[in-house]
Short mmCIF file of C-alpha atoms in Angstrom, two decimals:
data_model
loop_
_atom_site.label_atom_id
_atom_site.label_comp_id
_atom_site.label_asym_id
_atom_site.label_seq_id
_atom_site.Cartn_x
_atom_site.Cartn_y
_atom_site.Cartn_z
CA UNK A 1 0.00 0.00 0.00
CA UNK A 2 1.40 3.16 -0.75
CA UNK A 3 0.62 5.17 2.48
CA UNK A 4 3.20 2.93 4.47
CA UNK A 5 5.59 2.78 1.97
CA UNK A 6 8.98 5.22 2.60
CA UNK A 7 7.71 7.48 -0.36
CA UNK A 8 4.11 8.63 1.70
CA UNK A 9 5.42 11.57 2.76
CA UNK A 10 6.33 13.30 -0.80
CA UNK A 11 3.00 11.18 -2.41
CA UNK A 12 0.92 12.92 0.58
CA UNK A 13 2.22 16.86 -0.19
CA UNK A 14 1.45 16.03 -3.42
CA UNK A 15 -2.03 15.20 -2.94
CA UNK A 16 -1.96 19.33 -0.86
CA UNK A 17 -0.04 20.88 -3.79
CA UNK A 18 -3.21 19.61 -6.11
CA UNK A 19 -5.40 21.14 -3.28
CA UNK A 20 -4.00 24.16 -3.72
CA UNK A 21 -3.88 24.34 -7.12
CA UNK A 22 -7.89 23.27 -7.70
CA UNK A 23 -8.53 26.08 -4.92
CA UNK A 24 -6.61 28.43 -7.02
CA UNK A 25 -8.88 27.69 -10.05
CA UNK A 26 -12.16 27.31 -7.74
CA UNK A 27 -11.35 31.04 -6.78
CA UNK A 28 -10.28 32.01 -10.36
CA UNK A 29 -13.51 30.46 -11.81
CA UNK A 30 -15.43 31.95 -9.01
CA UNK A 31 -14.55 35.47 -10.90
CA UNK A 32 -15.10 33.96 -14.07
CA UNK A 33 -18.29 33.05 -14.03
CA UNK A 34 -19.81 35.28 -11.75
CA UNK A 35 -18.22 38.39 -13.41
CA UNK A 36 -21.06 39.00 -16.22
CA UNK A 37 -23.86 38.53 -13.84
CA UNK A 38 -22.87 40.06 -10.54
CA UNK A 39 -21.69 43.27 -9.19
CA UNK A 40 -18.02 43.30 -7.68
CA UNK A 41 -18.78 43.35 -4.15
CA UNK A 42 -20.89 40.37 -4.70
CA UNK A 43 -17.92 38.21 -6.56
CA UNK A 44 -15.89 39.08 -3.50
CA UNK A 45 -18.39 37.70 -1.12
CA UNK A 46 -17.83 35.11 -2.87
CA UNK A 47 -14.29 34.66 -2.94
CA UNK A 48 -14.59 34.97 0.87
CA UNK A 49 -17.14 32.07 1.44
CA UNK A 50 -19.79 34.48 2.24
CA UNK A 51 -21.64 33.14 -0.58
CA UNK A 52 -21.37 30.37 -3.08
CA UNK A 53 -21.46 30.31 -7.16
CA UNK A 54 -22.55 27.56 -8.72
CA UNK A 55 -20.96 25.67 -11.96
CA UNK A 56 -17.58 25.68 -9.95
CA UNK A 57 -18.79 24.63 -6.95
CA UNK A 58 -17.41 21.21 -6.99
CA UNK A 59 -14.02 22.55 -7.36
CA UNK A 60 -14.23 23.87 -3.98
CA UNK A 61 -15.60 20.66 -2.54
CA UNK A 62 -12.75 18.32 -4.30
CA UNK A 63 -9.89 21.22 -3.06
CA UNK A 64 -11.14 20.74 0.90
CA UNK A 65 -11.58 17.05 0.08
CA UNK A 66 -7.88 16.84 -0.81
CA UNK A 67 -7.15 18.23 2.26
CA UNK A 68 -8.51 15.86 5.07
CA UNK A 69 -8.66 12.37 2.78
CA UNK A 70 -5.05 12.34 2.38
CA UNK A 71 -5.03 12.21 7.00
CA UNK A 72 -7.12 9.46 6.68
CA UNK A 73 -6.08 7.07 4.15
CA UNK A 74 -2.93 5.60 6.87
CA UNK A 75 -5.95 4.50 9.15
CA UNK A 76 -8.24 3.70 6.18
CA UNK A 77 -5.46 1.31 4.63
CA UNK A 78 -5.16 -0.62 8.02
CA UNK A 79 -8.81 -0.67 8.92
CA UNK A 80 -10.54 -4.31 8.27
CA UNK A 81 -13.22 -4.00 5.68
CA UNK A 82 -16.50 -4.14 8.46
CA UNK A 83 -14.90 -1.10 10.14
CA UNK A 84 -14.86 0.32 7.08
CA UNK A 85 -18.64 -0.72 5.93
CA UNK A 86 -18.98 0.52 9.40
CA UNK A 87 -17.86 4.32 9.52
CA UNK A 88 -19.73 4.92 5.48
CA UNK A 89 -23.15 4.24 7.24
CA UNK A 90 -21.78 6.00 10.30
CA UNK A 91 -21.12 9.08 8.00
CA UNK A 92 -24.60 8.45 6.63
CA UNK A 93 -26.42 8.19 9.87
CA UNK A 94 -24.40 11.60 10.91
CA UNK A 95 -25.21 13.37 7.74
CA UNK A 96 -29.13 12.72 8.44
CA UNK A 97 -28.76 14.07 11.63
CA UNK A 98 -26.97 17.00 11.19
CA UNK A 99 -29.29 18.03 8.20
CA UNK A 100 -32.02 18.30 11.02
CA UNK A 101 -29.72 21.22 12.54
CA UNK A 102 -29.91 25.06 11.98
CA UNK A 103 -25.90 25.36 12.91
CA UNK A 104 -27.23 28.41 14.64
CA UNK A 105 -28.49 29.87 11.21
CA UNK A 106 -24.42 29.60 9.53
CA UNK A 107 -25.85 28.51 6.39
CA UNK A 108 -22.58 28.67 5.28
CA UNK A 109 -21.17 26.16 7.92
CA UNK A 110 -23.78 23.67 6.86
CA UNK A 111 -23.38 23.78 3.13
CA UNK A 112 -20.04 22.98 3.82
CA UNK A 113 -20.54 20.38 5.97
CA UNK A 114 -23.57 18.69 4.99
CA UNK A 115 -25.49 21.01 1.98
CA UNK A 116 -27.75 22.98 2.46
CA UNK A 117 -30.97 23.64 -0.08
CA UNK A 118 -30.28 27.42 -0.82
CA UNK A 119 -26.67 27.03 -1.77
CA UNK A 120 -25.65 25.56 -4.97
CA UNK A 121 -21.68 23.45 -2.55
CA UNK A 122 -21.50 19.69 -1.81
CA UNK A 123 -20.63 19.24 2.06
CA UNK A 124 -18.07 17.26 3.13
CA UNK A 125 -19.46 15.28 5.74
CA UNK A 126 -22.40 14.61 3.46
CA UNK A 127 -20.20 13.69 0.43
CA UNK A 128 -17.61 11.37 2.58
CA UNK A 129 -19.67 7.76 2.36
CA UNK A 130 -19.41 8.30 -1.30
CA UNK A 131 -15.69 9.14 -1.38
CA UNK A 132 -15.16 6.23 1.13
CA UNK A 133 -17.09 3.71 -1.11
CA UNK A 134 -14.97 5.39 -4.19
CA UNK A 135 -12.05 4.15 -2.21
CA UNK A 136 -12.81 0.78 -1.46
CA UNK A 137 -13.92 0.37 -5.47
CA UNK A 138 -10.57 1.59 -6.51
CA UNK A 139 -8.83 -0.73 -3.92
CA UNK A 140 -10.61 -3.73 -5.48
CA UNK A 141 -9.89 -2.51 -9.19
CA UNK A 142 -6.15 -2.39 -7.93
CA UNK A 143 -6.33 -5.82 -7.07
CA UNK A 144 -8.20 -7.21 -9.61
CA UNK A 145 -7.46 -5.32 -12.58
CA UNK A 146 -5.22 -7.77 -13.88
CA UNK A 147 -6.52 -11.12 -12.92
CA UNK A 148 -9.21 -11.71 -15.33
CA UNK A 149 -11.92 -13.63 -13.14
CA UNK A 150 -11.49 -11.71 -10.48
CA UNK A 151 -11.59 -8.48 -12.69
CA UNK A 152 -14.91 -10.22 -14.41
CA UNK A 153 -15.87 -11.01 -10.97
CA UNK A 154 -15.97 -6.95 -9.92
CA UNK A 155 -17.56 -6.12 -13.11
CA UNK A 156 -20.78 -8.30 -12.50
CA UNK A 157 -20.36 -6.76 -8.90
CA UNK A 158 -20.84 -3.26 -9.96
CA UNK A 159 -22.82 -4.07 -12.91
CA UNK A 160 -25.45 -5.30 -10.64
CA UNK A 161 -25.05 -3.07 -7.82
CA UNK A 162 -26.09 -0.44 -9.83
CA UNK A 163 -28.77 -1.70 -11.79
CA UNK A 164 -30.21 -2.53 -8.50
CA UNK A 165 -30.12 1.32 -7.40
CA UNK A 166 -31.38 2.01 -10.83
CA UNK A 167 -34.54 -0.22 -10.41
CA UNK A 168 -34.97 1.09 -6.71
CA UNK A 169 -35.19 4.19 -8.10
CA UNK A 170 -38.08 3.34 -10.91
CA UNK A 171 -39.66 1.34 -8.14
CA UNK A 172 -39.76 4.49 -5.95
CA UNK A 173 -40.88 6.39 -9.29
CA UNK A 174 -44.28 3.66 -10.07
CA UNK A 175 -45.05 3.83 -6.28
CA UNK A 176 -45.09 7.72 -6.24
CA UNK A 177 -47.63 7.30 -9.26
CA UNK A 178 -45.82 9.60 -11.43
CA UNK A 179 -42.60 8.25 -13.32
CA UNK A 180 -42.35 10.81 -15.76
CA UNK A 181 -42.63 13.80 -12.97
CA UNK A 182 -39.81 11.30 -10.77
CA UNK A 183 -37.25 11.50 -14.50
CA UNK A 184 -37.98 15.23 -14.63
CA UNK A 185 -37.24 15.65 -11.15
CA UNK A 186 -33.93 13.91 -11.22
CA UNK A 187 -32.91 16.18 -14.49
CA UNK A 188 -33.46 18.84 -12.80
CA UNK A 189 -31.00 18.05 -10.10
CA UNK A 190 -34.04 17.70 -7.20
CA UNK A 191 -32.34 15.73 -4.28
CA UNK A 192 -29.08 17.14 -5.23
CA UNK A 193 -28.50 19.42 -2.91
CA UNK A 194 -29.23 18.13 0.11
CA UNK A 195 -28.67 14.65 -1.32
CA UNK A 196 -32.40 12.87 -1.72
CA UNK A 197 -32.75 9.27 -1.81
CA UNK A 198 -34.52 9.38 -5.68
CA UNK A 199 -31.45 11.03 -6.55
CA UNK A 200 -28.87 9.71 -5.30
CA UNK A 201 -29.85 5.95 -6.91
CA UNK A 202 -30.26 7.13 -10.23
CA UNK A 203 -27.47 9.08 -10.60
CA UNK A 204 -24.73 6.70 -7.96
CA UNK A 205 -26.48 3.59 -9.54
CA UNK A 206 -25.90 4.57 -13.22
CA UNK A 207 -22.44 5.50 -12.37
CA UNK A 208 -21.90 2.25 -11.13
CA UNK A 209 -23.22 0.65 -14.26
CA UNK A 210 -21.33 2.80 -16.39
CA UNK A 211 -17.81 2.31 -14.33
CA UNK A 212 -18.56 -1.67 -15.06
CA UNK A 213 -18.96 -1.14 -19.06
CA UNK A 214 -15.40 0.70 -18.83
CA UNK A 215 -14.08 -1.97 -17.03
CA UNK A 216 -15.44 -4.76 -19.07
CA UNK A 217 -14.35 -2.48 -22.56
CA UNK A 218 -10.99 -2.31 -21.15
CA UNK A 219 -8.18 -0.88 -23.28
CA UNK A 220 -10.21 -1.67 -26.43
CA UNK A 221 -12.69 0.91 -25.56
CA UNK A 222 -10.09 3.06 -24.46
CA UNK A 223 -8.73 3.03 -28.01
CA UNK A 224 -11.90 3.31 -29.24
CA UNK A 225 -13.29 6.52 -27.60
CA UNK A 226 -9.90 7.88 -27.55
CA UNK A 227 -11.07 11.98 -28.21
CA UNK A 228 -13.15 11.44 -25.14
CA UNK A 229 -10.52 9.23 -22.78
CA UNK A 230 -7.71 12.31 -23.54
CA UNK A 231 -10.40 15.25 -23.04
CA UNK A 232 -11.32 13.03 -19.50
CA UNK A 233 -7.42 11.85 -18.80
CA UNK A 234 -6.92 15.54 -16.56
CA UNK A 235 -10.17 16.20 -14.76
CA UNK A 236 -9.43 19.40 -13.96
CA UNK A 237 -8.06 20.80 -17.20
CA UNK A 238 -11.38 19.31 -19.00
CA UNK A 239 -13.62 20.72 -16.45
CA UNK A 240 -11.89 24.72 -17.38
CA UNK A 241 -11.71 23.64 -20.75
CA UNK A 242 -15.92 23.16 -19.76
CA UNK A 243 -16.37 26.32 -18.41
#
């Protein structure tokens, strides 16, 4: 594992040099897109998390991210999977609850924490289960990426793991009566901010599927849908290209 190897050190600053370089553009972005539509003490607001933007909000949320996952992964590495299962619903459980709190009216303090429905931020209490299951996903890729059964094995895993949260969803959709109203909901980003159960199974379950057709494709598809694997291959330069 790479956090207790000699190197962790230099692979950990790393991890808070990209921090501070996706804060950078969060800020710059900020300026960028609020600049035709806002007056200038407005945009500063901003800049001073007195306020949030929107499009480049999830710049913001990845640059704290990259801050407090990289303290965590040493005891993440060494924890047995059931603590691990065990802290995601945990989070989850802690994330319900504190969405029930006024945080003394700091709006701000709970959109960063756990959203909140008048600002357009992802909190990072609310966000962590996911980024904890992302990490246990790429831990199994890493070992089964080049073992074909077992690679096979984690494809049918998170083929049908999402396709499950897929059909929860519709089921949730014919039980409200309305699954047209349910689709229009969800492309309209309801249950996005807080995070809503309708929501949050379409959109983590068809991520799921779609991570298991990359996998299966493999470096075929890679070649294949090459102008879109180099546009995606820096995250952040496709995302300013974006703006």
């Amino acid at each position: 594992m790479h956090t207790q190897s000699d190197d962790w050190p230099r692979r950990r600053l790393k991890l808070w040099l990209r921090a501070v370089e996706v804060w950078f553009w969060y800020k710059a972005l900020t300026v960028f897109e609020m600049l035709p539509y806002y007056p200038p003490n407005e945009i500063v607001d901003a800049l001073l998390y007195g306020r949030f933007a929107i499009w480049v909000e999830i710049l913001g949320f990845y640059a704290i991210a990259l801050l407090w996952v990289p303290l965590i992964l040493p005891l993440w590495a060494r924890a047995p999977l059931w603590s691990r299962l065990a802290t995601i619903g945990a989070l989850t459980a802690l994330t319900v609850w504190l969405q029930s709190l006024t945080f003394g009216g700091n709006d701000i303090l709970k959109a960063l924490l756990v959203d909140h429905e008048d600002h357009y931020t992802w909190g990072q209490i609310s966000r962590a289960p996911l980024i904890l299951v992302g990490l246990l996903i790429g831990e199994a890729l890493l070992r089964c990426y080049f073992e074909p059964t077992s690679r096979r094995r984690l494809v049918l895993t998170l083929l049908g793991l999402g396709a499950l949260m897929i059909a929860g969803f519709y089921g949730l959709a014919f039980a409200s009566g309305d699954v047209h109203a349910a689709m229009l909901a969800v492309a309209n980003n309801v249950g996005k901010h807080p995070p809503g159960l309708e929501f949050m199974l379409f959109s983590l379950g068809g991520a799921l599927v779609l991570l298991a057709l990359a996998l299966a494709g493999g470096a075929k598809a890679a070649k294949a849908l090459m102008p879109l694997t180099i546009v995606g291959s820096d995250a952040l330069k496709a995302f300013i290209f974006i703006l």
